[in-house]
PDB file of C-alpha atoms in Angstrom:
ATOM      1  CA  MET A   4      -0.271  -0.561  -0.389  1.00  0.00           C
ATOM      2  CA  ILE A   5       2.700   2.273   0.710  1.00  0.00           C
ATOM      3  CA  ASP A   6       4.517   1.552  -2.617  1.00  0.00           C
ATOM      4  CA  THR A   7       1.242   2.292  -4.069  1.00  0.00           C
ATOM      5  CA  ASP A   8       0.588   5.979  -2.251  1.00  0.00           C
ATOM      6  CA  LEU A   9       4.039   6.528  -3.325  1.00  0.00           C
ATOM      7  CA  SER A  10       3.813   5.998  -6.454  1.00  0.00           C
ATOM      8  CA  ARG A  11       1.003   8.095  -7.202  1.00  0.00           C
ATOM      9  CA  TYR A  12       2.501  10.753  -5.109  1.00  0.00           C
ATOM     10  CA  GLU A  13       5.730  10.337  -7.337  1.00  0.00           C
ATOM     11  CA  THR A  14       3.456  11.231 -10.312  1.00  0.00           C
ATOM     12  CA  TYR A  15       1.204  14.130  -9.102  1.00  0.00           C
ATOM     13  CA  LEU A  16       5.091  15.319  -8.157  1.00  0.00           C
ATOM     14  CA  ARG A  17       5.643  15.234 -11.311  1.00  0.00           C
ATOM     15  CA  SER A  18       2.670  16.581 -12.617  1.00  0.00           C
ATOM     16  CA  GLU A  19       2.949  19.768 -10.424  1.00  0.00           C
ATOM     17  CA  GLU A  20       6.417  19.983 -12.396  1.00  0.00           C
ATOM     18  CA  ARG A  21       9.011  19.255  -9.659  1.00  0.00           C
ATOM     19  CA  SER A  22      12.810  18.410 -10.166  1.00  0.00           C
ATOM     20  CA  ALA A  23      13.906  14.878 -10.518  1.00  0.00           C
ATOM     21  CA  ASN A  24      16.252  15.287  -7.857  1.00  0.00           C
ATOM     22  CA  THR A  25      13.262  17.291  -5.518  1.00  0.00           C
ATOM     23  CA  ILE A  26      11.125  13.999  -6.437  1.00  0.00           C
ATOM     24  CA  ALA A  27      13.884  11.414  -6.100  1.00  0.00           C
ATOM     25  CA  LYS A  28      14.511  13.345  -2.202  1.00  0.00           C
ATOM     26  CA  TYR A  29      10.654  13.507  -1.130  1.00  0.00           C
ATOM     27  CA  LEU A  30      10.413   9.695  -1.950  1.00  0.00           C
ATOM     28  CA  ARG A  31      14.050   8.804  -0.156  1.00  0.00           C
ATOM     29  CA  ASP A  32      12.418  11.108   2.892  1.00  0.00           C
ATOM     30  CA  LEU A  33       9.176   9.341   3.049  1.00  0.00           C
ATOM     31  CA  ARG A  34      10.862   6.158   2.964  1.00  0.00           C
ATOM     32  CA  VAL A  35      12.383   6.902   6.124  1.00  0.00           C
ATOM     33  CA  PHE A  36       9.400   8.161   7.657  1.00  0.00           C
ATOM     34  CA  PHE A  37       7.061   5.167   6.647  1.00  0.00           C
ATOM     35  CA  THR A  38      10.277   2.931   8.367  1.00  0.00           C
ATOM     36  CA  PHE A  39       9.986   4.933  11.764  1.00  0.00           C
ATOM     37  CA  MET A  40       6.803   4.278  11.056  1.00  0.00           C
ATOM     38  CA  GLY A  41       6.585   0.684  10.664  1.00  0.00           C
ATOM     39  CA  ASN A  42       3.107  -0.732  11.427  1.00  0.00           C
ATOM     40  CA  GLU A  43       1.901   1.762  13.782  1.00  0.00           C
ATOM     41  CA  SER A  44      -0.790   3.496  12.502  1.00  0.00           C
ATOM     42  CA  LEU A  45      -0.591   7.091  11.002  1.00  0.00           C
ATOM     43  CA  CYS A  46      -1.736  10.021  13.581  1.00  0.00           C
ATOM     44  CA  LYS A  47      -0.556  13.132  14.875  1.00  0.00           C
ATOM     45  CA  GLU A  48       1.698  11.991  17.905  1.00  0.00           C
ATOM     46  CA  ALA A  49       3.715   9.442  15.254  1.00  0.00           C
ATOM     47  CA  VAL A  50       4.029  12.306  13.187  1.00  0.00           C
ATOM     48  CA  VAL A  51       5.504  14.353  15.858  1.00  0.00           C
ATOM     49  CA  SER A  52       7.592  11.649  16.905  1.00  0.00           C
ATOM     50  CA  PHE A  53       8.975  11.718  13.710  1.00  0.00           C
ATOM     51  CA  LYS A  54      10.291  15.407  14.119  1.00  0.00           C
ATOM     52  CA  GLY A  55      11.733  14.213  17.633  1.00  0.00           C
ATOM     53  CA  TYR A  56      13.608  11.404  16.199  1.00  0.00           C
ATOM     54  CA  LEU A  57      14.685  13.691  13.166  1.00  0.00           C
ATOM     55  CA  THR A  58      16.199  16.280  15.830  1.00  0.00           C
ATOM     56  CA  GLU A  59      18.439  14.350  17.500  1.00  0.00           C
ATOM     57  CA  SER A  60      19.579  12.681  13.940  1.00  0.00           C
ATOM     58  CA  TYR A  61      19.975  15.450  11.776  1.00  0.00           C
ATOM     59  CA  ALA A  62      21.315  19.446  11.377  1.00  0.00           C
ATOM     60  CA  PRO A  63      18.814  21.580  11.763  1.00  0.00           C
ATOM     61  CA  ALA A  64      18.235  22.152   7.591  1.00  0.00           C
ATOM     62  CA  SER A  65      18.407  18.732   6.824  1.00  0.00           C
ATOM     63  CA  VAL A  66      15.250  18.296   9.606  1.00  0.00           C
ATOM     64  CA  ASN A  67      12.967  21.176   7.994  1.00  0.00           C
ATOM     65  CA  SER A  68      14.306  19.725   4.712  1.00  0.00           C
ATOM     66  CA  MET A  69      12.482  16.287   5.554  1.00  0.00           C
ATOM     67  CA  LEU A  70       9.053  17.642   7.282  1.00  0.00           C
ATOM     68  CA  ALA A  71       8.542  19.459   4.388  1.00  0.00           C
ATOM     69  CA  ALA A  72       8.503  16.448   2.409  1.00  0.00           C
ATOM     70  CA  VAL A  73       6.071  14.387   4.858  1.00  0.00           C
ATOM     71  CA  ASN A  74       4.359  17.885   5.238  1.00  0.00           C
ATOM     72  CA  GLY A  75       3.788  17.949   1.907  1.00  0.00           C
ATOM     73  CA  PHE A  76       3.126  13.870   1.476  1.00  0.00           C
ATOM     74  CA  LEU A  77       0.236  14.949   4.315  1.00  0.00           C
ATOM     75  CA  GLU A  78      -1.449  17.475   2.712  1.00  0.00           C
ATOM     76  CA  TRP A  79      -1.774  15.387  -0.939  1.00  0.00           C
ATOM     77  CA  SER A  80      -3.340  12.451   1.289  1.00  0.00           C
ATOM     78  CA  GLY A  81      -6.121  14.740   2.437  1.00  0.00           C
ATOM     79  CA  MET A  82      -4.217  15.146   6.017  1.00  0.00           C
ATOM     80  CA  PRO A  83      -3.372  18.530   6.413  1.00  0.00           C
ATOM     81  CA  GLN A  84      -4.242  18.327  10.491  1.00  0.00           C
ATOM     82  CA  MET A  85      -1.359  15.648  10.845  1.00  0.00           C
ATOM     83  CA  LYS A  86       1.214  18.526   9.595  1.00  0.00           C
ATOM     84  CA  VAL A  87       4.184  19.365  11.782  1.00  0.00           C
ATOM     85  CA  LYS A  88       5.925  23.141  12.304  1.00  0.00           C
ATOM     86  CA  PRO A  89       9.309  22.847  11.053  1.00  0.00           C
ATOM     87  CA  LEU A  90      11.789  23.850  12.991  1.00  0.00           C
ATOM     88  CA  LYS A  91      13.022  27.482  14.082  1.00  0.00           C
ATOM     89  CA  ILE A  92      16.399  28.829  12.810  1.00  0.00           C
ATOM     90  CA  GLN A  93      17.908  31.339  13.979  1.00  0.00           C
ATOM     91  CA  LYS A  94      20.098  33.550  12.249  1.00  0.00           C
ATOM     92  CA  CYS A  95      22.821  34.692  12.586  1.00  0.00           C
ATOM     93  CA  LEU A  96      23.275  38.418  13.793  1.00  0.00           C
ATOM     94  CA  PHE A  97      26.568  40.724  13.989  1.00  0.00           C
ATOM     95  CA  ALA A  98      27.004  42.673  16.769  1.00  0.00           C
ATOM     96  CA  LYS A  99      27.630  46.174  16.092  1.00  0.00           C
ATOM     97  CA  PRO A 100      31.817  46.720  15.686  1.00  0.00           C
ATOM     98  CA  GLU A 101      32.073  49.435  18.995  1.00  0.00           C
ATOM     99  CA  LYS A 102      30.854  46.784  21.068  1.00  0.00           C
ATOM    100  CA  GLU A 103      32.867  43.651  19.713  1.00  0.00           C
ATOM    101  CA  LEU A 104      36.227  43.851  21.999  1.00  0.00           C
ATOM    102  CA  THR A 105      39.345  44.925  20.679  1.00  0.00           C
ATOM    103  CA  GLN A 106      42.523  42.519  19.870  1.00  0.00           C
ATOM    104  CA  GLU A 107      44.052  43.755  22.493  1.00  0.00           C
ATOM    105  CA  GLU A 108      41.186  44.348  24.933  1.00  0.00           C
ATOM    106  CA  TYR A 109      40.575  40.436  24.209  1.00  0.00           C
ATOM    107  CA  TRP A 110      44.223  39.203  25.031  1.00  0.00           C
ATOM    108  CA  ARG A 111      44.539  41.556  27.979  1.00  0.00           C
ATOM    109  CA  LEU A 112      41.325  39.789  29.738  1.00  0.00           C
ATOM    110  CA  ILE A 113      43.326  36.295  28.962  1.00  0.00           C
ATOM    111  CA  LYS A 114      46.881  37.270  30.102  1.00  0.00           C
ATOM    112  CA  ALA A 115      44.705  39.084  33.578  1.00  0.00           C
ATOM    113  CA  ALA A 116      43.150  35.271  33.714  1.00  0.00           C
ATOM    114  CA  GLU A 117      46.127  33.394  33.774  1.00  0.00           C
ATOM    115  CA  GLU A 118      47.824  35.342  35.391  1.00  0.00           C
ATOM    116  CA  LYS A 119      45.526  35.135  38.417  1.00  0.00           C
ATOM    117  CA  GLY A 120      45.420  31.201  37.619  1.00  0.00           C
ATOM    118  CA  ASN A 121      41.940  30.715  36.534  1.00  0.00           C
ATOM    119  CA  HIS A 122      42.557  28.937  33.212  1.00  0.00           C
ATOM    120  CA  ARG A 123      38.865  28.171  33.330  1.00  0.00           C
ATOM    121  CA  LEU A 124      38.300  31.350  32.886  1.00  0.00           C
ATOM    122  CA  ALA A 125      40.750  32.356  30.050  1.00  0.00           C
ATOM    123  CA  MET A 126      39.340  28.761  28.472  1.00  0.00           C
ATOM    124  CA  LEU A 127      35.663  30.310  28.529  1.00  0.00           C
ATOM    125  CA  LEU A 128      36.667  33.728  27.558  1.00  0.00           C
ATOM    126  CA  GLN A 129      38.495  31.908  24.570  1.00  0.00           C
ATOM    127  CA  THR A 130      35.500  29.853  23.542  1.00  0.00           C
ATOM    128  CA  ILE A 131      32.834  32.710  24.146  1.00  0.00           C
ATOM    129  CA  CYS A 132      35.130  34.997  21.786  1.00  0.00           C
ATOM    130  CA  ALA A 133      36.255  32.200  18.987  1.00  0.00           C
ATOM    131  CA  THR A 134      32.486  31.502  18.820  1.00  0.00           C
ATOM    132  CA  GLY A 135      30.121  34.368  19.294  1.00  0.00           C
ATOM    133  CA  ILE A 136      28.373  32.224  21.964  1.00  0.00           C
ATOM    134  CA  ARG A 137      26.325  33.660  24.827  1.00  0.00           C
ATOM    135  CA  VAL A 138      27.153  32.654  28.462  1.00  0.00           C
ATOM    136  CA  SER A 139      24.482  30.594  29.007  1.00  0.00           C
ATOM    137  CA  GLU A 140      24.763  28.022  25.801  1.00  0.00           C
ATOM    138  CA  VAL A 141      28.177  27.568  27.432  1.00  0.00           C
ATOM    139  CA  ARG A 142      26.689  24.126  28.554  1.00  0.00           C
ATOM    140  CA  TYR A 143      26.399  23.121  24.301  1.00  0.00           C
ATOM    141  CA  ILE A 144      30.385  23.244  24.398  1.00  0.00           C
ATOM    142  CA  THR A 145      31.400  19.439  24.767  1.00  0.00           C
ATOM    143  CA  VAL A 146      34.083  17.111  24.993  1.00  0.00           C
ATOM    144  CA  GLU A 147      31.926  15.471  21.527  1.00  0.00           C
ATOM    145  CA  ALA A 148      31.463  19.205  20.162  1.00  0.00           C
ATOM    146  CA  ALA A 149      35.266  19.645  20.055  1.00  0.00           C
ATOM    147  CA  GLN A 150      35.610  16.782  18.259  1.00  0.00           C
ATOM    148  CA  ARG A 151      32.980  16.907  15.859  1.00  0.00           C
ATOM    149  CA  GLY A 152      33.945  20.976  15.520  1.00  0.00           C
ATOM    150  CA  ARG A 153      30.487  21.764  15.873  1.00  0.00           C
ATOM    151  CA  THR A 154      27.563  21.970  18.373  1.00  0.00           C
ATOM    152  CA  GLU A 155      24.104  22.192  18.022  1.00  0.00           C
ATOM    153  CA  ILE A 156      22.829  24.900  20.429  1.00  0.00           C
ATOM    154  CA  SER A 157      18.938  24.198  21.127  1.00  0.00           C
ATOM    155  CA  LEU A 158      16.813  27.407  23.051  1.00  0.00           C
ATOM    156  CA  LYS A 159      13.627  28.677  22.781  1.00  0.00           C
ATOM    157  CA  GLY A 160      12.371  26.371  20.275  1.00  0.00           C
ATOM    158  CA  LYS A 161      15.227  27.389  17.984  1.00  0.00           C
ATOM    159  CA  ILE A 162      18.140  25.659  16.936  1.00  0.00           C
ATOM    160  CA  ARG A 163      21.612  26.569  15.201  1.00  0.00           C
ATOM    161  CA  THR A 164      24.778  25.306  14.675  1.00  0.00           C
ATOM    162  CA  ILE A 165      28.052  26.964  16.296  1.00  0.00           C
ATOM    163  CA  LEU A 166      30.795  25.733  14.657  1.00  0.00           C
ATOM    164  CA  LEU A 167      34.249  25.000  17.000  1.00  0.00           C
ATOM    165  CA  PRO A 168      37.912  26.398  15.306  1.00  0.00           C
ATOM    166  CA  GLY A 169      40.275  23.753  14.768  1.00  0.00           C
ATOM    167  CA  LYS A 170      43.272  25.250  17.651  1.00  0.00           C
ATOM    168  CA  LEU A 171      39.854  26.036  19.459  1.00  0.00           C
ATOM    169  CA  CYS A 172      38.800  22.559  19.566  1.00  0.00           C
ATOM    170  CA  ARG A 173      41.970  21.310  20.326  1.00  0.00           C
ATOM    171  CA  LYS A 174      43.025  23.497  23.239  1.00  0.00           C
ATOM    172  CA  LEU A 175      39.162  22.804  24.675  1.00  0.00           C
ATOM    173  CA  LEU A 176      40.188  18.725  24.637  1.00  0.00           C
ATOM    174  CA  LYS A 177      43.776  19.616  26.019  1.00  0.00           C
ATOM    175  CA  TYR A 178      41.771  21.528  28.963  1.00  0.00           C
ATOM    176  CA  ALA A 179      39.709  18.598  29.263  1.00  0.00           C
ATOM    177  CA  ARG A 180      42.067  15.888  29.697  1.00  0.00           C
ATOM    178  CA  LYS A 181      43.978  18.018  32.001  1.00  0.00           C
ATOM    179  CA  HIS A 182      40.636  18.309  34.328  1.00  0.00           C
ATOM    180  CA  LYS A 183      39.834  14.679  33.839  1.00  0.00           C
ATOM    181  CA  THR A 184      36.405  14.833  31.898  1.00  0.00           C
ATOM    182  CA  VAL A 185      35.868  12.482  29.143  1.00  0.00           C
ATOM    183  CA  SER A 186      32.382  13.547  27.869  1.00  0.00           C
ATOM    184  CA  GLY A 187      29.963  15.614  28.522  1.00  0.00           C
ATOM    185  CA  GLU A 188      29.858  19.110  29.147  1.00  0.00           C
ATOM    186  CA  ILE A 189      34.039  20.752  29.017  1.00  0.00           C
ATOM    187  CA  PHE A 190      33.471  23.508  31.730  1.00  0.00           C
ATOM    188  CA  LEU A 191      31.011  21.620  34.271  1.00  0.00           C
ATOM    189  CA  THR A 192      31.912  22.641  37.791  1.00  0.00           C
ATOM    190  CA  ARG A 193      32.482  20.161  40.880  1.00  0.00           C
ATOM    191  CA  ASN A 194      29.284  21.011  41.843  1.00  0.00           C
ATOM    192  CA  GLY A 195      27.552  20.321  38.576  1.00  0.00           C
ATOM    193  CA  THR A 196      26.602  23.461  37.273  1.00  0.00           C
ATOM    194  CA  SER A 197      28.506  25.063  33.895  1.00  0.00           C
TER     195      SER A 197
END
C-alpha cells in the first residue's frame, strides 16, 4: 500500500513540475518516515515523534527539509491536520563594531585571567570570543562537540549550529583531558553546574 501511495505521489509531484532531484529526495525522505512508522497507525503524535527523532539525528536544515517532504505528502493525502511545524532556525546576527572587543582588549582579559591562575575563565573567554556563543550556551560546549568541530544549540525552540575553530577544539580537548573530562560538558564545575 505504501509503495502504491508513493508511486501516486511521485506522479503528482511530476505533474506539479518538481525537479527530478526534488522528487527523488522527497521519496527518499518519505521512505525514512514510513520505516520509522513501521506498523504504527498514522496519527499526529506519530508525526511529532518522527520530528523528535529527526531532531536528534540530523542538522536543523535537514530536519526541515525532511519535514517538508512529509508535510507535502500529508497535505496531498488529505490529512493536513497531521502536519508538523518546521524547526525555527535562528538567523546569524553580527554585533556592531563598537560593541566588539578589540584584539588588544581580548588578549589583556585572557592574560589577566591566566595571571590570576583562573585557567577556566581564560578558556571560557577564548571559547565565547571564538564562537560568539552566549554565556547561557556554554553548556553546549562538550567533549563530543570539540571532537566534531561543531555544536548544536537548542534554546527557546530554536536550533543553531555553531562551528568550533580547529585551534579552539585542540585547546578545549587539552583542557578537558587536564580536568579528566572524557565526555559531556567541558566547563562543568565540581558541583555539577556550568
